[in-house]
Amino acid sequence: MSTEISTAETKESVIETTSNLPYRPRRLRRSETLRRMVRETILTVDDLIYPMFVMEGENQRMEIASMPGCYRYTLDLLLPEIAAVYKLGVGAIALFPVIPEVKKDETGTESYNRDGLVQRTVKAIKETVPGIVVITDVALDPFTTHGHDGIVDENGVILNDPTVEVLVKMAVSQAEAGADMVAPSDMMDGRVGAIRQALDAEGYIDVRILAYSAKYASAYYGPFRDALDSAPKFGDKKTYQMDAANAREAIKEVELDIAEGADIVMVKPALAYLDIIRQIKDKTNVPVAAYNVSGEYAMIKAAAANGWIDEKKVILETLTSMKRAGADLILTYFAKEVALMLN
Ligand code: PBG
């Protein structure tokens, strides 16, 4: 009997609390029109940058096994693909080259060859699709026999300042070819300032720098390294890329890059680092980019191929979360698919 009474009392008090609720948030979720009216974050095609892979040869397109739907294109096939994505509204591409083994060496000299694959490709893009913003990657890993982003000494140590000298030559040769923006992804100290100085000195004052400022030593880059065949032959990248456990260090890297002249700063990867994107957004006044990297792409594709998730919805939800976290721009292999979805 006493139990019954206490149950009734509990019920009554719950009802009372409910009826006294001062506010009902569900009111604004009642219809799609209302939901659209109060939506805080809207992903648009203007937010997207499409990373693309170019290889030597003619009339070939090779799908990357761990990145279904992503291809390495020869230049002749890359150009129409770029024209197509530009037509869909994607404003920028980030270009990555597949360098043949015979062109690689210890110090990545091919990276600043005026007639190299990147330089020829940039020229051709600017001739055929002049409106698209071409972003070139500044790092040695596709060009070195050992696969590291820097010059390595006999003890396996990555040498900072000699590497920066090569990065500067690479960035200037990319600007000379017509790149709109150079993107140092190497994580050497002082490279943004050195590249800015050299670009200005050579007259490329309007070539922008998109700095991979907070780039983590991440296991999410695996499929990209397959795509470029650029996995390090020994060791790992932990002496230059950041420790996944650190957040304050990311702020320091961003502050340094801005002081050195970065126009846009980037966080990479994106999904496991949404907190970093938010902190950087709150602490800076330059546009913030996020790189939805190859491993993030591969996970969604693999789950979708198994029928375990709704691919389109998961893609949109994931990219929206990056924008909500503070990303003004998102580099994503989903760019073309998303442009098609949003159109
Ligand atoms: C190399 C570079 C990497 C990526 C972009 N530039 C790989 C790495 O640092 O090893 C990764 C991109 C991706 O995983 O999608 N400087």
Short mmCIF file of C-alpha atoms and ligand atoms in Angstrom, two decimals, residues 96 137 139 141 149 185 215 220-221 224-225 237 241 268 291 293-294 333, ligand 1:
data_model
loop_
_atom_site.label_atom_id
_atom_site.label_comp_id
_atom_site.label_asym_id
_atom_site.label_seq_id
_atom_site.Cartn_x
_atom_site.Cartn_y
_atom_site.Cartn_z
CA PHE A 96 48.82 15.91 -55.96
CA ASP A 137 51.05 20.89 -52.43
CA ALA A 139 56.17 18.86 -49.54
CA ASP A 141 57.26 13.10 -49.99
CA ASP A 149 58.58 15.16 -46.44
CA SER A 185 51.96 20.24 -46.01
CA LYS A 215 48.84 18.61 -39.30
CA TYR A 220 44.16 8.28 -41.43
CA TYR A 221 46.57 9.08 -44.30
CA PHE A 224 46.49 8.66 -49.73
CA ARG A 225 49.94 7.12 -49.43
CA LYS A 237 56.53 11.19 -39.52
CA GLN A 241 53.83 16.03 -37.82
CA LYS A 268 44.28 17.89 -40.75
CA TYR A 291 41.08 18.31 -44.55
CA VAL A 293 41.43 12.99 -45.37
CA SER A 294 41.69 9.75 -47.30
CA TYR A 333 37.35 13.64 -51.91
C1 PBG B 1 52.03 14.76 -47.75
C2 PBG B 1 50.55 14.75 -47.63
C3 PBG B 1 49.80 13.73 -47.04
C4 PBG B 1 48.46 14.06 -47.23
C5 PBG B 1 48.41 15.26 -47.92
N1 PBG B 1 49.72 15.69 -48.16
C6 PBG B 1 50.22 12.47 -46.40
C7 PBG B 1 51.24 12.46 -45.37
O1 PBG B 1 51.51 13.47 -44.71
O2 PBG B 1 51.84 11.41 -45.20
C8 PBG B 1 47.32 13.20 -46.76
C9 PBG B 1 46.01 13.42 -47.40
C10 PBG B 1 45.01 12.36 -47.15
O3 PBG B 1 45.23 11.38 -46.39
O4 PBG B 1 43.93 12.47 -47.72
N2 PBG B 1 52.73 15.89 -47.47
#
